[in-house]
mmCIF file of C-alpha atoms and ligand atoms in Angstrom:
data_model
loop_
_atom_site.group_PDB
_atom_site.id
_atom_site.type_symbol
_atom_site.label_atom_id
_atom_site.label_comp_id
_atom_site.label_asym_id
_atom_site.label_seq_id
_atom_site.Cartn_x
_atom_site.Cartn_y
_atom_site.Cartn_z
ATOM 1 C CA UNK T 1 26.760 -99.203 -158.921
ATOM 2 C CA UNK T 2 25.827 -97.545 -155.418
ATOM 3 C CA UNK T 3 23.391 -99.346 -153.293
ATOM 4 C CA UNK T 4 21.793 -97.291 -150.726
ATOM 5 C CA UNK T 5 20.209 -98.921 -147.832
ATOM 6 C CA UNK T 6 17.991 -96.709 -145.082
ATOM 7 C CA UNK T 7 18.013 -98.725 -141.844
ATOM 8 C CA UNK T 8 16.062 -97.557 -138.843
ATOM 9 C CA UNK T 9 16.694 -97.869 -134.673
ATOM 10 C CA UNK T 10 13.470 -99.653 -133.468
ATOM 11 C CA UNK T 11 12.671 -101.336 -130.173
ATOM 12 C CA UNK T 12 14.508 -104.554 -130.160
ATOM 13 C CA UNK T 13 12.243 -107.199 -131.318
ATOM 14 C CA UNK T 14 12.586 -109.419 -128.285
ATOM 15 C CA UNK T 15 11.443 -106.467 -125.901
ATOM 16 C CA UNK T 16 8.115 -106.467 -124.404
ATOM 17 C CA UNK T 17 6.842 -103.465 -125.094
ATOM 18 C CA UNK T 18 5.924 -101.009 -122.671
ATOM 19 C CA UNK T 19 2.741 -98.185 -122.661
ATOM 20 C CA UNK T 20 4.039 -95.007 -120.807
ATOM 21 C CA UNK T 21 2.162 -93.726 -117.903
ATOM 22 C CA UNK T 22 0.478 -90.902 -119.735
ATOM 23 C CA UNK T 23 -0.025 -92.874 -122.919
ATOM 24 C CA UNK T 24 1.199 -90.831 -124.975
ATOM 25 C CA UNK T 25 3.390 -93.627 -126.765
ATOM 26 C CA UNK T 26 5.615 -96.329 -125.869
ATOM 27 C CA UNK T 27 8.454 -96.291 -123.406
ATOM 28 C CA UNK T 28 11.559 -96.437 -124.891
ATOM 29 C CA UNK T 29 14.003 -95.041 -122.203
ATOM 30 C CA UNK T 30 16.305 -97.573 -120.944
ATOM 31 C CA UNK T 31 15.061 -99.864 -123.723
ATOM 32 C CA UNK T 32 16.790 -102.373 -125.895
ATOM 33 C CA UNK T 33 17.341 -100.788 -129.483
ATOM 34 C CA UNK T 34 18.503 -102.777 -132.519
ATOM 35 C CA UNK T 35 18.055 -102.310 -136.432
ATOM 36 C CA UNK T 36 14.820 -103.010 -137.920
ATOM 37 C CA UNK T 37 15.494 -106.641 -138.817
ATOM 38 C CA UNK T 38 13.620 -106.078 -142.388
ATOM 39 C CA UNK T 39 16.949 -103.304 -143.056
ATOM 40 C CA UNK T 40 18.854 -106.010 -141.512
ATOM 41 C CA UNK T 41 17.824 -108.674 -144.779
ATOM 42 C CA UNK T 42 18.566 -104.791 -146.759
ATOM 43 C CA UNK T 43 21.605 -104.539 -146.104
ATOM 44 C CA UNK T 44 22.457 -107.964 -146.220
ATOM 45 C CA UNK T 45 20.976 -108.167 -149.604
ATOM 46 C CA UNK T 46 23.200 -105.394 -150.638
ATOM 47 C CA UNK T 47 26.531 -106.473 -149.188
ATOM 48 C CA UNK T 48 25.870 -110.183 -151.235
ATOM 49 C CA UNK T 49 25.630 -107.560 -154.325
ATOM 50 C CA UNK T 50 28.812 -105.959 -153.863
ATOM 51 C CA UNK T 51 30.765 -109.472 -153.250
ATOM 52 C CA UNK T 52 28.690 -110.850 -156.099
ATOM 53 C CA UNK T 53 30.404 -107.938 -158.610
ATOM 54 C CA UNK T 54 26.902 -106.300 -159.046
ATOM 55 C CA UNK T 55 27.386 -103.172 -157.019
ATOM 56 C CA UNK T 56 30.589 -101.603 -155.921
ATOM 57 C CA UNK T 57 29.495 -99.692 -152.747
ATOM 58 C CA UNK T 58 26.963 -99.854 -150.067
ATOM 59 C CA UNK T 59 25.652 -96.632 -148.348
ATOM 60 C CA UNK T 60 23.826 -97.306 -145.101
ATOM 61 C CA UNK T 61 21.166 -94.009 -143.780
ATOM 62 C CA UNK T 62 19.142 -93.349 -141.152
ATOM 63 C CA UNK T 63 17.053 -90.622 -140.021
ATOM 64 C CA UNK T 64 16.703 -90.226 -136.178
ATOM 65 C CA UNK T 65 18.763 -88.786 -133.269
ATOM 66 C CA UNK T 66 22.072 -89.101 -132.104
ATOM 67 C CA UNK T 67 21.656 -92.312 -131.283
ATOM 68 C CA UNK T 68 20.939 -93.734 -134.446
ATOM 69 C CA UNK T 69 24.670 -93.586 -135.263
ATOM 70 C CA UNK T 70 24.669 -96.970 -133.110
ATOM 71 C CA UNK T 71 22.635 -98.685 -135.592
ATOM 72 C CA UNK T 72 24.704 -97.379 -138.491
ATOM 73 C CA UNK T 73 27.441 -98.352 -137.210
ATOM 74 C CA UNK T 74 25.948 -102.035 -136.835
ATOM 75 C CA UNK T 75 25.470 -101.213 -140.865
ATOM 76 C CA UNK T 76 29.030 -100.570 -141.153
ATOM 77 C CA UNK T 77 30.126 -103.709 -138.709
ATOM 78 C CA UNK T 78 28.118 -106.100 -141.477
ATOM 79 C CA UNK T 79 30.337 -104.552 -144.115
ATOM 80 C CA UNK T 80 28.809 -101.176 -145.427
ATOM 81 C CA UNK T 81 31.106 -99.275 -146.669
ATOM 82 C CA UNK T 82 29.771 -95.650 -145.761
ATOM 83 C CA UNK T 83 27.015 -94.114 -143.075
ATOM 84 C CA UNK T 84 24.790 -91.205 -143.334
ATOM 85 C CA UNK T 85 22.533 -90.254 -140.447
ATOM 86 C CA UNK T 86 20.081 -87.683 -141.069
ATOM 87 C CA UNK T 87 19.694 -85.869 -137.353
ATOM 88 C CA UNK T 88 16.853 -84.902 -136.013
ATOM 89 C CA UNK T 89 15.004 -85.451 -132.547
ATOM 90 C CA UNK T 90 11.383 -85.026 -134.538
ATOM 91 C CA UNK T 91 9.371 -87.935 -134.688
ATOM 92 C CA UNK T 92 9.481 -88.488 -138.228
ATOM 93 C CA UNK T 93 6.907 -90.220 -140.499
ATOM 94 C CA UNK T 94 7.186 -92.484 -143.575
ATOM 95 C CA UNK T 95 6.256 -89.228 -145.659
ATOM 96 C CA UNK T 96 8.763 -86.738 -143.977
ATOM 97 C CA UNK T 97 11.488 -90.291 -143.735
ATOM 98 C CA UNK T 98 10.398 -90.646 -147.715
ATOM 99 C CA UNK T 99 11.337 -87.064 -148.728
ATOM 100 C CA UNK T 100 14.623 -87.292 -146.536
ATOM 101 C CA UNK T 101 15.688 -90.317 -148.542
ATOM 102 C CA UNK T 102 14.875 -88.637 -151.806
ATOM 103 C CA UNK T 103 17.541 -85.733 -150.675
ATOM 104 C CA UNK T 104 19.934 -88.566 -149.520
ATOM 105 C CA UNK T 105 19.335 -90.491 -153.184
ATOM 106 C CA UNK T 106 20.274 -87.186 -155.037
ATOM 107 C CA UNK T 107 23.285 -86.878 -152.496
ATOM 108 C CA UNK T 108 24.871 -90.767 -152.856
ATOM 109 C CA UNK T 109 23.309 -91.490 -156.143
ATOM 110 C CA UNK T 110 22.041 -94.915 -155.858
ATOM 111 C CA UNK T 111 21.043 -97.292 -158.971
ATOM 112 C CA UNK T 112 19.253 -99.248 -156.356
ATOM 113 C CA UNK T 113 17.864 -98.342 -153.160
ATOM 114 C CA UNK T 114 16.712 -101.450 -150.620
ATOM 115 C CA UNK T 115 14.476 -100.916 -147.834
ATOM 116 C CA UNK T 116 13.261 -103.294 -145.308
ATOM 117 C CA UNK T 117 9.442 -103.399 -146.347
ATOM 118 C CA UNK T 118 8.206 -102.228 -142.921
ATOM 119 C CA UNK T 119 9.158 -100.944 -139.333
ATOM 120 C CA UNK T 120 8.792 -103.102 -136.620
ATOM 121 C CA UNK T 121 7.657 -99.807 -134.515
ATOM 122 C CA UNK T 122 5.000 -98.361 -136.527
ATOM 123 C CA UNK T 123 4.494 -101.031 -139.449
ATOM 124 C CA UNK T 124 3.186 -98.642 -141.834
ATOM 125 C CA UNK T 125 5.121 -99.997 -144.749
ATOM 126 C CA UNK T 126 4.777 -96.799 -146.706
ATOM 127 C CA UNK T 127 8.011 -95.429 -147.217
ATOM 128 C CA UNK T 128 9.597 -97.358 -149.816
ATOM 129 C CA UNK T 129 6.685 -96.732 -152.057
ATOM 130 C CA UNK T 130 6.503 -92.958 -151.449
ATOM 131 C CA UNK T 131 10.149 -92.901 -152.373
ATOM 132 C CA UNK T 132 9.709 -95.176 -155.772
ATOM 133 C CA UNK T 133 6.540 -92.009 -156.348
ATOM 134 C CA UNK T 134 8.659 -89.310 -156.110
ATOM 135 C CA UNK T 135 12.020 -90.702 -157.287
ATOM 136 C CA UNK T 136 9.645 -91.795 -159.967
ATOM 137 C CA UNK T 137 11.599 -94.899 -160.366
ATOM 138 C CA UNK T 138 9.622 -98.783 -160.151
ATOM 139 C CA UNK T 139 9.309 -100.332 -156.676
ATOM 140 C CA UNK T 140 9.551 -104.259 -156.211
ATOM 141 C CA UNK T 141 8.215 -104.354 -152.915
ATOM 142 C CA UNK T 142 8.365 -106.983 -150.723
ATOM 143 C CA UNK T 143 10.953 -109.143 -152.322
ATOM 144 C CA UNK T 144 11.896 -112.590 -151.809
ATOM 145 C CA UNK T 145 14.930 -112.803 -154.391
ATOM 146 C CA UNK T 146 16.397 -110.424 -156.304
ATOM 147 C CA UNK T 147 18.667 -111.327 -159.219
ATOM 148 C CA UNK T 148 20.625 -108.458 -161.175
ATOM 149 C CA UNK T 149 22.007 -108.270 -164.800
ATOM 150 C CA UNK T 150 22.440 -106.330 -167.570
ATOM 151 C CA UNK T 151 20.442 -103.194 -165.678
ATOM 152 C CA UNK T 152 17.946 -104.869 -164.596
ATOM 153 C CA UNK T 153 16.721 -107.143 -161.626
ATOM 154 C CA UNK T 154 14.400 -110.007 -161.527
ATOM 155 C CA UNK T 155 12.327 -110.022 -158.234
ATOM 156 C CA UNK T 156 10.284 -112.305 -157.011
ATOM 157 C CA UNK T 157 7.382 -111.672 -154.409
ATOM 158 C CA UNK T 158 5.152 -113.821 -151.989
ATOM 159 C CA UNK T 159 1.477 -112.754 -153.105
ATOM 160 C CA UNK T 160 -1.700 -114.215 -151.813
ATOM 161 C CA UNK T 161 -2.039 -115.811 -155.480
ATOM 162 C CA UNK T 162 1.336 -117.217 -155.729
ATOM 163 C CA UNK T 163 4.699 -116.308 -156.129
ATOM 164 C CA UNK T 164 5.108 -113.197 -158.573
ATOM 165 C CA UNK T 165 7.994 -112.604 -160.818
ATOM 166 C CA UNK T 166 8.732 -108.952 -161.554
ATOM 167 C CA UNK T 167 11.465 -107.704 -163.995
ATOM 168 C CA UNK T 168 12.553 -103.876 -163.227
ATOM 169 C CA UNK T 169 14.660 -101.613 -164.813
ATOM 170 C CA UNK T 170 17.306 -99.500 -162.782
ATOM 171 C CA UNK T 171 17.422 -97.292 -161.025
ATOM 172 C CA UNK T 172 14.549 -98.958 -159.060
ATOM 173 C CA UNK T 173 13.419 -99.300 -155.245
ATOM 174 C CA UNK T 174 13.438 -102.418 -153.532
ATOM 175 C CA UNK T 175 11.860 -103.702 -149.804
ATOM 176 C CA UNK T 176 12.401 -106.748 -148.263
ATOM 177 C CA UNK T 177 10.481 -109.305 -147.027
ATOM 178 C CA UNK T 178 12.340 -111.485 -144.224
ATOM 179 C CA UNK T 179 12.631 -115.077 -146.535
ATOM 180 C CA UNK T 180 15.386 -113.041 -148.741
ATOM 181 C CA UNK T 181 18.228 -113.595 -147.531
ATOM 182 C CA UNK T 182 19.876 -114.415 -143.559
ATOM 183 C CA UNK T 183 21.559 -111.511 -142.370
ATOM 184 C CA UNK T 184 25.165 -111.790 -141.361
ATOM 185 C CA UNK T 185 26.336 -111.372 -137.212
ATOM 186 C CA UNK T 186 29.461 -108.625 -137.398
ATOM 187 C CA UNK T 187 32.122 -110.284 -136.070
ATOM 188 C CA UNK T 188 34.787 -108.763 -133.405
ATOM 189 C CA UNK T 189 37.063 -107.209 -135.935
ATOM 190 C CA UNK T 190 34.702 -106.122 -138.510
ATOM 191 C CA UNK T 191 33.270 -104.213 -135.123
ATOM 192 C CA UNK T 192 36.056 -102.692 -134.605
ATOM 193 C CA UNK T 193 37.031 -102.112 -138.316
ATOM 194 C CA UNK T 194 33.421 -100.195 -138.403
ATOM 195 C CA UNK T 195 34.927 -97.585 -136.122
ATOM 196 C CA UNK T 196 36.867 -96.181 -138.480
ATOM 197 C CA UNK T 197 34.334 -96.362 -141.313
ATOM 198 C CA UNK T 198 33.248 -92.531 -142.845
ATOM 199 C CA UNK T 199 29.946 -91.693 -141.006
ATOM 200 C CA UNK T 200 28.388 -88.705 -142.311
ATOM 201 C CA UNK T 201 25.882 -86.180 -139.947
ATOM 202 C CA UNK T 202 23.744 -84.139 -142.017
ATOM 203 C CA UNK T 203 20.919 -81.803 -139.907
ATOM 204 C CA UNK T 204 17.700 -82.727 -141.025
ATOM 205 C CA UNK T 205 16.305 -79.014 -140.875
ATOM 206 C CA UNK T 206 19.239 -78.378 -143.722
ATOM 207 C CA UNK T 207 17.787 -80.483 -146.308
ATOM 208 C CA UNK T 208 15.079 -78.361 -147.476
ATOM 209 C CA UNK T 209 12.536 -80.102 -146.827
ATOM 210 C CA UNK T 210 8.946 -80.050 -144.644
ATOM 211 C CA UNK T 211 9.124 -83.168 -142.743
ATOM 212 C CA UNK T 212 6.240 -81.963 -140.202
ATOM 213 C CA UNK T 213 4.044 -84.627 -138.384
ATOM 214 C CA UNK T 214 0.135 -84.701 -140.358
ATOM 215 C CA UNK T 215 -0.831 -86.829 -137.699
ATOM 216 C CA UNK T 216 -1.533 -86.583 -134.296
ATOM 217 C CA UNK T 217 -1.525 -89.908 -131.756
ATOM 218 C CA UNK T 218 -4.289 -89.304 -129.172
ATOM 219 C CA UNK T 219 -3.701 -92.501 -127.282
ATOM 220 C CA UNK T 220 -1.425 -95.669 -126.894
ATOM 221 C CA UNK T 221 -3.161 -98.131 -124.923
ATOM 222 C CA UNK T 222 -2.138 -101.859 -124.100
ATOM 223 C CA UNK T 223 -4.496 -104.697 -125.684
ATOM 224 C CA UNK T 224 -6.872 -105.884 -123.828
ATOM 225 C CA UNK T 225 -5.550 -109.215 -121.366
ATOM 226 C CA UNK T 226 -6.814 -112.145 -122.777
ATOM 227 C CA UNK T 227 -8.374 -114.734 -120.871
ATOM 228 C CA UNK T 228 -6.225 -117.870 -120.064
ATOM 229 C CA UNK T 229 -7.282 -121.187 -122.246
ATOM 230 C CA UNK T 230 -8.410 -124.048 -120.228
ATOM 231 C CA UNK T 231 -7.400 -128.046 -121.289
ATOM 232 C CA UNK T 232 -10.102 -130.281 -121.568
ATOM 233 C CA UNK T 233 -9.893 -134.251 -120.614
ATOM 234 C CA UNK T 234 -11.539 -135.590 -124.012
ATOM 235 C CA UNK T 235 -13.596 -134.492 -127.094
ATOM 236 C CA UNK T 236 -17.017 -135.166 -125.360
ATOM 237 C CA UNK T 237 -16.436 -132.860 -122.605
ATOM 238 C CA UNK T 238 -15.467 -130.061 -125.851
ATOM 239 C CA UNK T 239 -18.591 -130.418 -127.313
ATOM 240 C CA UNK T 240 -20.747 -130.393 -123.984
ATOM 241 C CA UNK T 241 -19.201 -126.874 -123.117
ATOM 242 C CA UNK T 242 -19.526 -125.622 -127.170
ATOM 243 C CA UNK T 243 -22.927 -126.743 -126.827
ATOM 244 C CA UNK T 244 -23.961 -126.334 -122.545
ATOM 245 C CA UNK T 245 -21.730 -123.722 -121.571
ATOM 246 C CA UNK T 246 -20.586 -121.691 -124.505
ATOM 247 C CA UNK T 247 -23.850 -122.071 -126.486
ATOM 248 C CA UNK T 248 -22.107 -121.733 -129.729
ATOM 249 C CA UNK T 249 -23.407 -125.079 -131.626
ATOM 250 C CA UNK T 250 -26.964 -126.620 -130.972
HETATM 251 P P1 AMP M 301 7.792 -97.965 -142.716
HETATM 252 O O1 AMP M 301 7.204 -97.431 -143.984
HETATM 253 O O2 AMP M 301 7.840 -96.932 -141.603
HETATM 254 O O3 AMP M 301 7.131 -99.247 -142.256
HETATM 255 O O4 AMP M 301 9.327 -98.303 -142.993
HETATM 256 C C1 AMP M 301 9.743 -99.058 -144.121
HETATM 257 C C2 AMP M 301 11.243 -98.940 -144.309
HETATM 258 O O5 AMP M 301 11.614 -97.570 -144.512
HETATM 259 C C3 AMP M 301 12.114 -99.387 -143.129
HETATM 260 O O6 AMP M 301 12.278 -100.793 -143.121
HETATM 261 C C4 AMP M 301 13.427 -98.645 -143.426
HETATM 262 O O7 AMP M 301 14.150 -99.295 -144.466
HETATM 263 C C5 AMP M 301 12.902 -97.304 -143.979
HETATM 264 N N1 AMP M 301 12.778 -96.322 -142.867
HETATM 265 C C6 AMP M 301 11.671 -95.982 -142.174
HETATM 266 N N2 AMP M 301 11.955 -95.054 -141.235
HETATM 267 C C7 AMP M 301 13.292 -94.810 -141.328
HETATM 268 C C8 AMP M 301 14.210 -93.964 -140.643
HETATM 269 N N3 AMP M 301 13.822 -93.170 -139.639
HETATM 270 N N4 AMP M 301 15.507 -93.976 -141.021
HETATM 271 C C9 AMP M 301 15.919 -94.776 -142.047
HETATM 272 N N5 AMP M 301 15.107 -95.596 -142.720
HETATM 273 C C10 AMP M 301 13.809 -95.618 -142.380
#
C-alpha cells in the first residue's frame, strides 16, 4: 500500500512574524522556512506504517516554488521514499492545493493519503476535506491514533464531547492532529542518503487544472499591542481596583 503525504514550506514556527511595509502579506524574504509541523506528525505517521508492514512506500508532495524541494527533501531525510513537488510561484489555496493533490492521488495511487490537519500560515484546515469530497473517499480528520488492518483503520479523534472512535474503509484521507505521534529528527546520513532519493518536478500549469485565487487579501495588519499586566501586592488591593478603578464589580 502507497501512502501519500502532502507537506507544505511555512514560516518556521519559532519566527516572529513580520507585516510587510505595504501590507500586502507577511514578509517572508530572508525568513526561516521549515515543514508544517502538522505534515511533520504526517509523515511520521506514515513512515511508522511502512516499518510496521502496513504500507510499503511513502510518497511525500508539495505544491509551491522551487524552494519547496528543501522541505521535501526534509520528507525524504525522515525516510520517505519518493518526492513530488508540484511547481508553481502562484499563491495557491486549499481549493486549487486540493485539486492538485487529487491529480497527484491519480498519479502515485495512494490507499491512504495523510495530511497535517492545518497550515501553520493560513490555518484554514480545508484541504484535506476538499480532497476526501472529490476523491470521494471518507476523511478521519484530525486524528489522534490511527490503527490499520484488514483494509481498514481505526481512528480516534479529540472532540469537544470526548474522544471519538471512527472506523474507515480504504482508500480514505487522514489529517493529523499534533498528539499522534513525535516526529523523528533526520539524522546526518539519512541527510545525506535523501540526496539521492527520486524527486519528481511536475509544472503545476500541466496538470489540467484551474487553481486560480477566489479570494482577494485587502490587508495584513499586526494585532493590536496589548497593554502590559501590572502585579498587585495582595487580594485587597485586586478588588479595590476591580471595584475603584476598573469599575467592573460593585
Ligand atoms: P490547510 O487546509 O491550508 O490548513 O492545510 C492542511 C494541510 O493540507 C497541510 O497540513 C498539508 O498537509 C496540506 N497542504 C496545504 N497546502 C499545501 C501545499 N502547498 N503543498 C502540499 N500540501 C499542502
Amino acid at each position: 500500500m502507497k501512502v501519500l503525504v502532502p507537506v507544505k514550506r511555512v514560516i518556521d514556527y519559532n519566527v516572529k512574524i513580520r507585516v510587510k511595509s505595504d501590507q500586502s502579506g507577511v514578509e517572508t524574504e530572508n525568513v526561516k522556512m521549515a515543514m508544517n509541523p502538522f505534515d511533520e506528525v504526517a509523515i511520521e505517521e506514515a513512515l511508522r506504517m511502512r516499518e510496521a508492514g502496513v504500507a510499503t512506500e511513502v510518497v511525500a508532495v508539495s505544491i509551491g516554488t522551487d524552494k519547496s524541494q528543501e522541505t521535501l527533501r526534509t520528507a525524504l531525510a525522515m525516510g520517505a521514499d519518493e518526492a513530488m513537488l508540484i511547481q508553481t510561484d502562484a499563491d495557491v489555496e486549499p481549493l486549487g492545493v486540493a485539486k492538485l493533490l487529487h491529480k497527484a492521488v491519480e498519479k502515485v495511487g495512494p490507499e491512504v493519503v495523510i495530511l497535517g490537519k492545518q497550515a501553520i500560515d493560513d490555518d484554514s484546515n480545508q484541504t484535506g476535506q476538499m480532497l476526501a469530497a472529490m476523491l470521494d473517499w471518507p476523511q478521519g480528520t484530525f486524528a489522534s491514533k490511527a490503527e490499520f488492518s484488514d483494509g481498514k483503520v481505526a481512528l480516534s479523534r479529540e472532540t469537544d464531547d470526548g474522544i471519538e472512535t471512527l472506523n474507515l474503509s480504504l482508500p480514505a484521507v487522514i489529517t493529523t492532529d499534533l498528539r499522534l505521534n513525535e516526529p523523528r529528527y533526520p539524522n546526518l546520513p539519512n541527510i545525506m542518503k535523501a540526496k539521492k532519493k527520486p524527486l519528481e518536478v511536475i509544472q503545476a500549469d500541466s496538470m489540467g487544472v484551474d487553481f486560480a485565487s477566489r479570494l482577494t487579501v485587502l490587508k495584513v495588519e499586526e494585532p493590536a499591542e496589548r497593554e502590559p499586566g501590572v502585579i498587585l501586592g495582595s487580594v485587597d488591593e485586586l478588588i479595590d481596583k476591580l471595584r475603584n478603578v476598573e469599575k467592573v464589580i460593585s
